[in-house]
Coordinates of C-alpha atoms in Angstrom, one line a residue:
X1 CA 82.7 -47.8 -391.9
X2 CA 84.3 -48.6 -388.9
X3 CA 87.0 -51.3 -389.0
X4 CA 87.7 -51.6 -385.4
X5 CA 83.8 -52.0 -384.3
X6 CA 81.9 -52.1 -381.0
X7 CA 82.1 -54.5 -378.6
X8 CA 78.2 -54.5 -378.4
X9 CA 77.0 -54.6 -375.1
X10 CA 77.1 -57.7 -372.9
X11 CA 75.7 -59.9 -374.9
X12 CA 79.4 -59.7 -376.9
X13 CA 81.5 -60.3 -374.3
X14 CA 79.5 -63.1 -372.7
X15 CA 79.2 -65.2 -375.8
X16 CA 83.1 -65.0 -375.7
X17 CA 83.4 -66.4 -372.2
X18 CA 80.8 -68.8 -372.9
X19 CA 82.7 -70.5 -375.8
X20 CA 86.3 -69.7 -375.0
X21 CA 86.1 -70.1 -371.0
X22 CA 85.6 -73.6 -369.5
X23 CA 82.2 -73.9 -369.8
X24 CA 82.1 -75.9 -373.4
X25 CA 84.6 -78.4 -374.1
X26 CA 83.3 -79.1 -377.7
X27 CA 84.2 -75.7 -379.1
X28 CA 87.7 -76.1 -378.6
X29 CA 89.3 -77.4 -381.9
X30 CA 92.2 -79.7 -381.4
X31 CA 95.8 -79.4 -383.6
X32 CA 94.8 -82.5 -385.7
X33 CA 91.4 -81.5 -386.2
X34 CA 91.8 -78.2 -388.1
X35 CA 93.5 -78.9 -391.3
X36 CA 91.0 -80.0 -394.2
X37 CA 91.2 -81.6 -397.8
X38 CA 93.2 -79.0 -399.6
X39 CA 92.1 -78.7 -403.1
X40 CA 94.6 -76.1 -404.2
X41 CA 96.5 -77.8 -406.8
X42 CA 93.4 -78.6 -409.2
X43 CA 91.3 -76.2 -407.9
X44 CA 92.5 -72.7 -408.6
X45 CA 90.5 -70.4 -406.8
X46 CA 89.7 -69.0 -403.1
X47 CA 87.3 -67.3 -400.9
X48 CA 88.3 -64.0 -399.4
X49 CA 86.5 -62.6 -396.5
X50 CA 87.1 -58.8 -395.6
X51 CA 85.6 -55.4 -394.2
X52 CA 84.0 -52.8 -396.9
X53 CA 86.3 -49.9 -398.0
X54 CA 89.8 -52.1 -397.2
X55 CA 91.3 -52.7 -400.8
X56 CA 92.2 -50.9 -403.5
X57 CA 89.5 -50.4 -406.2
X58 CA 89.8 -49.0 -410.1
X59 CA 89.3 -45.5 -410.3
X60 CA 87.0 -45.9 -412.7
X61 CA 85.6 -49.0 -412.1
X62 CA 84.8 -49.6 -407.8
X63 CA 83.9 -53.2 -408.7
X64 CA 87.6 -54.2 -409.8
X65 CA 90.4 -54.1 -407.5
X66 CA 93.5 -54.4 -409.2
X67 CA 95.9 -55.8 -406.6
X68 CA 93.6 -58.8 -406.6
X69 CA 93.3 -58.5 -410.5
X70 CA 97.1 -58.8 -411.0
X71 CA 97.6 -61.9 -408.1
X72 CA 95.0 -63.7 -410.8
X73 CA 97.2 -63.0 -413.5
X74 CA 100.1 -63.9 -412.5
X75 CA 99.2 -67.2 -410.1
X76 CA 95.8 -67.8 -412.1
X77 CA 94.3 -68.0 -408.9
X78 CA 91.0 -66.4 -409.1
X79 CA 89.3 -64.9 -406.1
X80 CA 85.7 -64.5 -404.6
X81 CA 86.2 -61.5 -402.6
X82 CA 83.5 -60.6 -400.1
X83 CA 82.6 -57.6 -398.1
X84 CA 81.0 -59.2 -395.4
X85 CA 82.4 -58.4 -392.0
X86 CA 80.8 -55.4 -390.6
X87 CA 81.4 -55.9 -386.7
X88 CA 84.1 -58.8 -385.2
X89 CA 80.9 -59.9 -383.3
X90 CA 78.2 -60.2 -385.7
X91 CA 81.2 -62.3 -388.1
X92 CA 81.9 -64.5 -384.7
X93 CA 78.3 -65.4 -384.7
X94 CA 77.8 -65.9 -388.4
X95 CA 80.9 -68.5 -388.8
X96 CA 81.2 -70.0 -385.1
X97 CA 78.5 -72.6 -385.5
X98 CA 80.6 -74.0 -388.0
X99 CA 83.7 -73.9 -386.6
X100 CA 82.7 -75.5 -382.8
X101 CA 81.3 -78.3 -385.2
X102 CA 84.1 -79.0 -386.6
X103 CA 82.6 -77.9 -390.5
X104 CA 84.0 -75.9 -393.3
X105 CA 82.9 -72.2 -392.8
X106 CA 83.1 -71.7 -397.1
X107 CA 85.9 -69.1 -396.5
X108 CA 89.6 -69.4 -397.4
X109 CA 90.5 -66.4 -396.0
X110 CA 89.6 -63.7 -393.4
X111 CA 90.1 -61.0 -391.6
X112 CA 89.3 -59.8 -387.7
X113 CA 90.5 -57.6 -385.2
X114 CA 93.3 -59.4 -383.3
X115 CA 91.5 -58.9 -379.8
X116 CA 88.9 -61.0 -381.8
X117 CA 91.5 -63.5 -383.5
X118 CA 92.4 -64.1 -379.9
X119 CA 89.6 -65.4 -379.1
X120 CA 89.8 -68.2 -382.5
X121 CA 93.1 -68.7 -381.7
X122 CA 91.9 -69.8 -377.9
X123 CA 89.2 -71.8 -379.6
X124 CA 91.7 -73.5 -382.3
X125 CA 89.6 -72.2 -385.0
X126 CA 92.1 -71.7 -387.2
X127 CA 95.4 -73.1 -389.0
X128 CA 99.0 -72.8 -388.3
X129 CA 100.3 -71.5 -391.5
X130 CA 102.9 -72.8 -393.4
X131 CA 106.1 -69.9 -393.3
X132 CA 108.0 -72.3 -396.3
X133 CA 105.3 -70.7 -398.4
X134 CA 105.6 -67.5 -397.4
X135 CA 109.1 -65.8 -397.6
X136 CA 107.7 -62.1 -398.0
X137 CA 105.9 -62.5 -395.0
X138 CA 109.3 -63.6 -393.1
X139 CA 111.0 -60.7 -394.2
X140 CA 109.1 -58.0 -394.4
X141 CA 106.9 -58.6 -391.5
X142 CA 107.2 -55.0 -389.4
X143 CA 109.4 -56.8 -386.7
X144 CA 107.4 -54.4 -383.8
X145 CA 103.8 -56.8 -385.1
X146 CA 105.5 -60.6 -385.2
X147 CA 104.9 -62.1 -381.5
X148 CA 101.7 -60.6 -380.0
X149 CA 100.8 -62.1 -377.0
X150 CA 97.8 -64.1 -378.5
X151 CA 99.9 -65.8 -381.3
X152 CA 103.4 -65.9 -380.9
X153 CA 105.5 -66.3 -383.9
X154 CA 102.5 -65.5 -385.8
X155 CA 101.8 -68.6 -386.7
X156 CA 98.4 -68.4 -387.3
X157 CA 98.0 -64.9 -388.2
X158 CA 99.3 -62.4 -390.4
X159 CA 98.6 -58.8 -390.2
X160 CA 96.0 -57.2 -393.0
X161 CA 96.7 -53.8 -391.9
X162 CA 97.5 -52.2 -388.5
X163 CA 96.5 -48.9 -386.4
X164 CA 97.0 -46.8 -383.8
X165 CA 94.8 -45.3 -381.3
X166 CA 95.5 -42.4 -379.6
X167 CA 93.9 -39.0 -379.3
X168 CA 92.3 -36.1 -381.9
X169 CA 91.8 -32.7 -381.4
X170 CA 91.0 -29.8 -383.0
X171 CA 94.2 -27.5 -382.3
X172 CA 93.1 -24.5 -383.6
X173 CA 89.7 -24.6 -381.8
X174 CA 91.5 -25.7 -378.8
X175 CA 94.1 -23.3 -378.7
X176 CA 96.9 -25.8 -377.6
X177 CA 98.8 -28.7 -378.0
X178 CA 97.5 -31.9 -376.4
X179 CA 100.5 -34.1 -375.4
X180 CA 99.3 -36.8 -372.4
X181 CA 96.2 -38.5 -372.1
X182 CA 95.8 -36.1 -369.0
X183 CA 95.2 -33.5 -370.9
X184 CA 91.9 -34.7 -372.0
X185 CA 90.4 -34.3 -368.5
X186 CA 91.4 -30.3 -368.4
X187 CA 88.7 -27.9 -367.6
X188 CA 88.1 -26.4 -370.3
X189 CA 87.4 -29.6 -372.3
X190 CA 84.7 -30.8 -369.6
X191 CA 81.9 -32.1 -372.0
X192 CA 83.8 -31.8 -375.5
X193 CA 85.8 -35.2 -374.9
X194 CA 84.2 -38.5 -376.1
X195 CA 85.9 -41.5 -376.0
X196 CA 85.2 -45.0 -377.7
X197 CA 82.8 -47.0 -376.4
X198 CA 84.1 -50.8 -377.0
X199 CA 86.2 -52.4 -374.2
X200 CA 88.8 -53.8 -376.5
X201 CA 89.2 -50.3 -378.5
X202 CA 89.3 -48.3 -375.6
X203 CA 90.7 -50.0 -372.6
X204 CA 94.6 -49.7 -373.6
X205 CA 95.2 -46.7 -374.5
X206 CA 93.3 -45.3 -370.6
X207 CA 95.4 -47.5 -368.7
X208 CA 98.5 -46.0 -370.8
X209 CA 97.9 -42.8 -369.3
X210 CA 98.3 -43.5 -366.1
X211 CA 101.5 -45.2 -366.8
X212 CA 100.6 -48.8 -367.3
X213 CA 102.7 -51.1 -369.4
X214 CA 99.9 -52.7 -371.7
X215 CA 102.0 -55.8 -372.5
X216 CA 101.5 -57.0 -369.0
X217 CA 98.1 -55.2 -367.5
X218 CA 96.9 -56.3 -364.1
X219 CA 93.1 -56.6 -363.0
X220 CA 94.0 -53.8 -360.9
X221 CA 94.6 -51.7 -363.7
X222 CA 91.4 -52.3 -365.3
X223 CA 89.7 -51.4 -362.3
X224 CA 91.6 -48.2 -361.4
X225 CA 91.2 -47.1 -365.0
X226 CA 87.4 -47.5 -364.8
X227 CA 86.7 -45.7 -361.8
X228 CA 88.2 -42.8 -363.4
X229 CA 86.6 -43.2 -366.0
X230 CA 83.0 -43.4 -364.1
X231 CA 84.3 -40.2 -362.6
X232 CA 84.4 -38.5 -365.0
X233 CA 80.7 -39.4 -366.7
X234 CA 79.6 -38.6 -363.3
X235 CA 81.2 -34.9 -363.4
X236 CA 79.6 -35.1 -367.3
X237 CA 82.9 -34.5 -368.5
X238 CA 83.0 -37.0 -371.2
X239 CA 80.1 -35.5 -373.6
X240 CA 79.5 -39.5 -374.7
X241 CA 81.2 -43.0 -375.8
X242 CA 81.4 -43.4 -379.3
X243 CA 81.9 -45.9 -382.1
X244 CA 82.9 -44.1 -385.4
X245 CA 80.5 -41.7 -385.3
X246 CA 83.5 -39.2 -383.1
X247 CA 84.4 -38.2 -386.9
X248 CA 81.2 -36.2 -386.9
X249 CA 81.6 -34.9 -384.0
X250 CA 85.0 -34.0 -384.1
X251 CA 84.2 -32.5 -387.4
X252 CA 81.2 -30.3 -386.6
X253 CA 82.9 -29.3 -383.6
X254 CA 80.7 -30.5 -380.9
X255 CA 83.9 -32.5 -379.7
X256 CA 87.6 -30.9 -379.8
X257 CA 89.6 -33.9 -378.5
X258 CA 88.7 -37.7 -378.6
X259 CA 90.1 -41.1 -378.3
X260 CA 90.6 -42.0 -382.4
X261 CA 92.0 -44.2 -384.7
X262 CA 95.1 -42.9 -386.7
X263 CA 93.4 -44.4 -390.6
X264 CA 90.3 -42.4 -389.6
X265 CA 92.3 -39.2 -388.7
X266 CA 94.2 -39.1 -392.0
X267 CA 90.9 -38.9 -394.0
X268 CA 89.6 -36.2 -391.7
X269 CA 92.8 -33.9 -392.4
X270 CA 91.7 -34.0 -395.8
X271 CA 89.0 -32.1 -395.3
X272 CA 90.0 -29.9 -392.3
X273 CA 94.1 -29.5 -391.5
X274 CA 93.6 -28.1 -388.1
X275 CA 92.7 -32.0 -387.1
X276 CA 95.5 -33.0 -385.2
X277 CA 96.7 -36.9 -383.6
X278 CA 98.7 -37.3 -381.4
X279 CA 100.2 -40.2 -379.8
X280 CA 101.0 -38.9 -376.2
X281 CA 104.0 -39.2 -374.2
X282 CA 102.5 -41.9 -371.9
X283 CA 102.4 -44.1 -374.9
X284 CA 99.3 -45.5 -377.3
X285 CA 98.1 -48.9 -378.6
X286 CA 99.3 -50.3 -381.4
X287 CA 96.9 -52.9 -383.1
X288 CA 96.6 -54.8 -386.4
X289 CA 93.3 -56.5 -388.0
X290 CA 94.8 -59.6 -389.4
X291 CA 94.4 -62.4 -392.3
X292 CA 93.8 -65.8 -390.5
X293 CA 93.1 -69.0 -392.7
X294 CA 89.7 -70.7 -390.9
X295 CA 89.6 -74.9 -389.9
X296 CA 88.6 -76.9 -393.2
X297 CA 89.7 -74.4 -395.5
X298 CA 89.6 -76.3 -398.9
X299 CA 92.4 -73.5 -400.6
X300 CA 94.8 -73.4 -397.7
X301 CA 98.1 -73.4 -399.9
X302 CA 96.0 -70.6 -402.3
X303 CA 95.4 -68.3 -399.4
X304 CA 98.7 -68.8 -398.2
X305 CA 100.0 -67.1 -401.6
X306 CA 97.8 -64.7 -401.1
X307 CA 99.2 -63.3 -397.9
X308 CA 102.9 -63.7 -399.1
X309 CA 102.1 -61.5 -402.3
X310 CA 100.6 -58.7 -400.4
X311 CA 103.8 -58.7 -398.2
X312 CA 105.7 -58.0 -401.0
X313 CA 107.0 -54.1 -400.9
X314 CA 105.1 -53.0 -404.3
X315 CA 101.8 -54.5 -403.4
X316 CA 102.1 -53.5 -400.0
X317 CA 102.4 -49.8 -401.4
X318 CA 100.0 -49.9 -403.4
X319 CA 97.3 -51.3 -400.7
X320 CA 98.8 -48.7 -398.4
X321 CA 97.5 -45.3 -400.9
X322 CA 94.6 -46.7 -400.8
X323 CA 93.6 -47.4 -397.5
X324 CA 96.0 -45.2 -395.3
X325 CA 96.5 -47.6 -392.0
X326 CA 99.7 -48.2 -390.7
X327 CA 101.4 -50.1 -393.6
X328 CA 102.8 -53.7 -391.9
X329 CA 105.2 -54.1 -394.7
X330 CA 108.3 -50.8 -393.6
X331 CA 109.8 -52.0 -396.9
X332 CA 106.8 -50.7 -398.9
X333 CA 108.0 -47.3 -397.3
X334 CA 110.8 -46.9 -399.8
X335 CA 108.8 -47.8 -402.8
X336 CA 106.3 -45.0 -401.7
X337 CA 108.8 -42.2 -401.5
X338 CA 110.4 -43.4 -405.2
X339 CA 106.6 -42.6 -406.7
X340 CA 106.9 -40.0 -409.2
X341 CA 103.7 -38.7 -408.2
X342 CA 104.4 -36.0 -405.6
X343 CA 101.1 -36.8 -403.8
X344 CA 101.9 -40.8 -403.6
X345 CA 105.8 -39.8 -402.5
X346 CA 104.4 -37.8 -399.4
X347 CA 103.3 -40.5 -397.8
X348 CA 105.9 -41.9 -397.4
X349 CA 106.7 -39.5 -394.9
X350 CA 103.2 -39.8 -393.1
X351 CA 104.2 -41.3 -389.5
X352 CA 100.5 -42.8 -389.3
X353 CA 101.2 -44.8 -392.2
X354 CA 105.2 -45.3 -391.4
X355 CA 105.8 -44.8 -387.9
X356 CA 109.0 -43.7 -387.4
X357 CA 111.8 -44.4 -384.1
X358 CA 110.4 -41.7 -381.6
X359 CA 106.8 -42.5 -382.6
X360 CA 107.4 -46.5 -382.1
X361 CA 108.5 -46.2 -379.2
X362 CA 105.9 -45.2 -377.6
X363 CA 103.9 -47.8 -379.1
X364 CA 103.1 -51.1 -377.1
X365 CA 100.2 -54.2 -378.0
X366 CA 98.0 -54.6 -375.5
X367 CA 97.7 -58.3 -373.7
X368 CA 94.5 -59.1 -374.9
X369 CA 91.7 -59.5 -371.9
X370 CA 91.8 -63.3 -371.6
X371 CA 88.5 -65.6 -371.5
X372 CA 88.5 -65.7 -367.6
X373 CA 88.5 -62.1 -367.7
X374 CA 85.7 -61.3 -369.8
X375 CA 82.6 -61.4 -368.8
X376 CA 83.5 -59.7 -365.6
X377 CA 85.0 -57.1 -367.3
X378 CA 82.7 -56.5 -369.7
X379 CA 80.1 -56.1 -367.6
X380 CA 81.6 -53.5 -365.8
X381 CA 82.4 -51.7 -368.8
X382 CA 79.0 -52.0 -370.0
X383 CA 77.8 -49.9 -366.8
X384 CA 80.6 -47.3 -367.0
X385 CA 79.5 -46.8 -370.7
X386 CA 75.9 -47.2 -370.2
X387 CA 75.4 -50.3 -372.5

């Protein structure tokens, strides 16, 4: 189940522009309008929004989740944890006629892509936490996540768990090491590349390879980067655009390189060794899908506990075994590598779930594509894709 879903088609992107852009007034949320009755105190319960397969579950028993178990035990704050988000899009449209009218969306807590938490951020969809409550979260916050562009200081976000995206390959199929984004567009790779089909999940790591600093991208860049890209569907290089489903691919063989995400590689090199992922010299994206409290929350303090207690370093660890992202607690590294169990220990050493220097440096969070921006640039992703 794909985490970092599709853009779909232009209908996505223009339903951004339409409520973030100038056009409607009303859906902007101001500062003294977000913060609702909070109930915490004498109500001791919350409502958890997240994406299937992103918690840790019971070994024998998927329906209990004992990181969540143990916060209820020791706060008594029980909490109604949903699987519900399945695309950033189809969630926008489910909650946004709440939010642009100024009512209480029945979630405490949730969790979206940040190109997506952008775009709630632009809205003023959601609260400014308070840090007071929060001390794990001020310490152990992975320093290289704490000011994105789109919410400096994160002050209204808080990372769930982050990614990369770079490249996979098959190296033993391929016969060589893949080390630039360049080296996707080789000969003998003409129709075994795909690359991912959603503007947001695909856009950074393109421009990277030629050399672009994604902190600061220009229009220009966006355009150069797409007219190789039509280029190359034109010379049928790039076999297809993807969303998840490169895993198959890759796995079958039909595809020996492809633009990837570094969670979904891991799980593949359970299965087959010889799956390599690389993040190339020119550099790759690194991104985060993050907890944000919604306007009118009626558990605000609740949820902020929430947060804090899965930034401490044990919690953190145990999250990170199970769902093998980049880990946004470093601290939770150490714990991992003191497990007596030799399997637990090793990943600790795993750069895709610890990064380490020479890997984080080449590691940059793209400016997200602002409301302005959108629509035109969707739509001529869209055509390069085929959407």
């Amino acid at each position: 189940m794909s985490r970092r879903s599709l853009l779909r088609a232009f209908g996505a992107g223009a339903a951004g522009a339409t409520l973030a852009g100038c056009g409607v007034p009303a859906a902007y949320v101001r500062p003294g309008d977000r913060a609702g009755r909070d109930v915490s105190a004498t109500d001791r319960t919350l409502r958890f929004a997240n994406w299937p397969l992103y918690i840790d579950t019971d070994d024998e028993d998927e329906s209990k989740r004992p990181t969540l178990d143990a916060f209820t035990e020791r706060t008594g704050i029980s909490v109604g944890y949903t699987e519900e988000i399945n695309d950033n899009d189809e969630f926008f449209g489910k909650i946004s006629p709440a939010l642009m009218n100024h009512q209480q969306t029945g979630r405490d807590l949730i969790v979206i892509s940040d190109w997506m938490a952008a775009r709630f951020v632009r809205l003023g969809w959601v609260q400014e936490m308070d840090r007071t409550e929060q001390p794990n979260v001020t310490k152990y916050l992975d320093p290289q996540l704490r000011s994105p562009a789109f919410d400096q200081g994160r002050t209204h976000s808080v990372p769930w768990q982050s990614g990369i995206t770079g490249i996979a390959y098959n190296r033993k199929k391929l016969g060589r090491e893949i080390k630039h984004t360049s080296d996707l567009w080789a000969a003998d790779l003409r129709g075994k590349v795909t690359l991912l089909s959603g503007l947001d999940e695909s856009f950074a790591l393109l421009m990277q390879g030629n050399g672009v600093d994604i902190t600061r991208w220009t229009r220009d860049d966006f355009h150069t980067m797409c007219d190789q890209v039509e280029k190359l569907v034109k010379e049928k290089h790039i076999r297809r655009f993807t969303g998840n489903d490169y895993i198959k691919d890759l796995s079958t063989g039909d595809v020996l390189a492809c633009q990837a995400y570094s969670g979904d590689v891991i799980q593949l090199q359970a299965d087959n060794p010889e799956i390599e992922f690389v993040v190339p010299e020119e550099g790759a994206e690194l991104w985060a899908e993050s907890l944000m409290i919604p306007n009118l929350a009626r558990h605000k303090r609740n949820a902020e506990k929430l947060i804090d207690y899965y930034y401490e370093p044990e919690v953190a660890a145990e999250l990170a075994t199970w769902v093998n992202y980049v880990c946004p607690v470093p601290a939770a590294r150490e714990v991992l590598a003191s497990a007596k169990d030799e399997e637990t220990a090793s990943l600790a050493e795993d750069p895709l779930i610890f990064p380490d220097d020479a890997m984080r440096r080449r590691l940059a969070i793209a400016r997200d594509i602002t409301s302005e921006e959108r629509t035109e640039f969707a739509k001529k992703w869209n055509s390069v894709v085929g959407l």
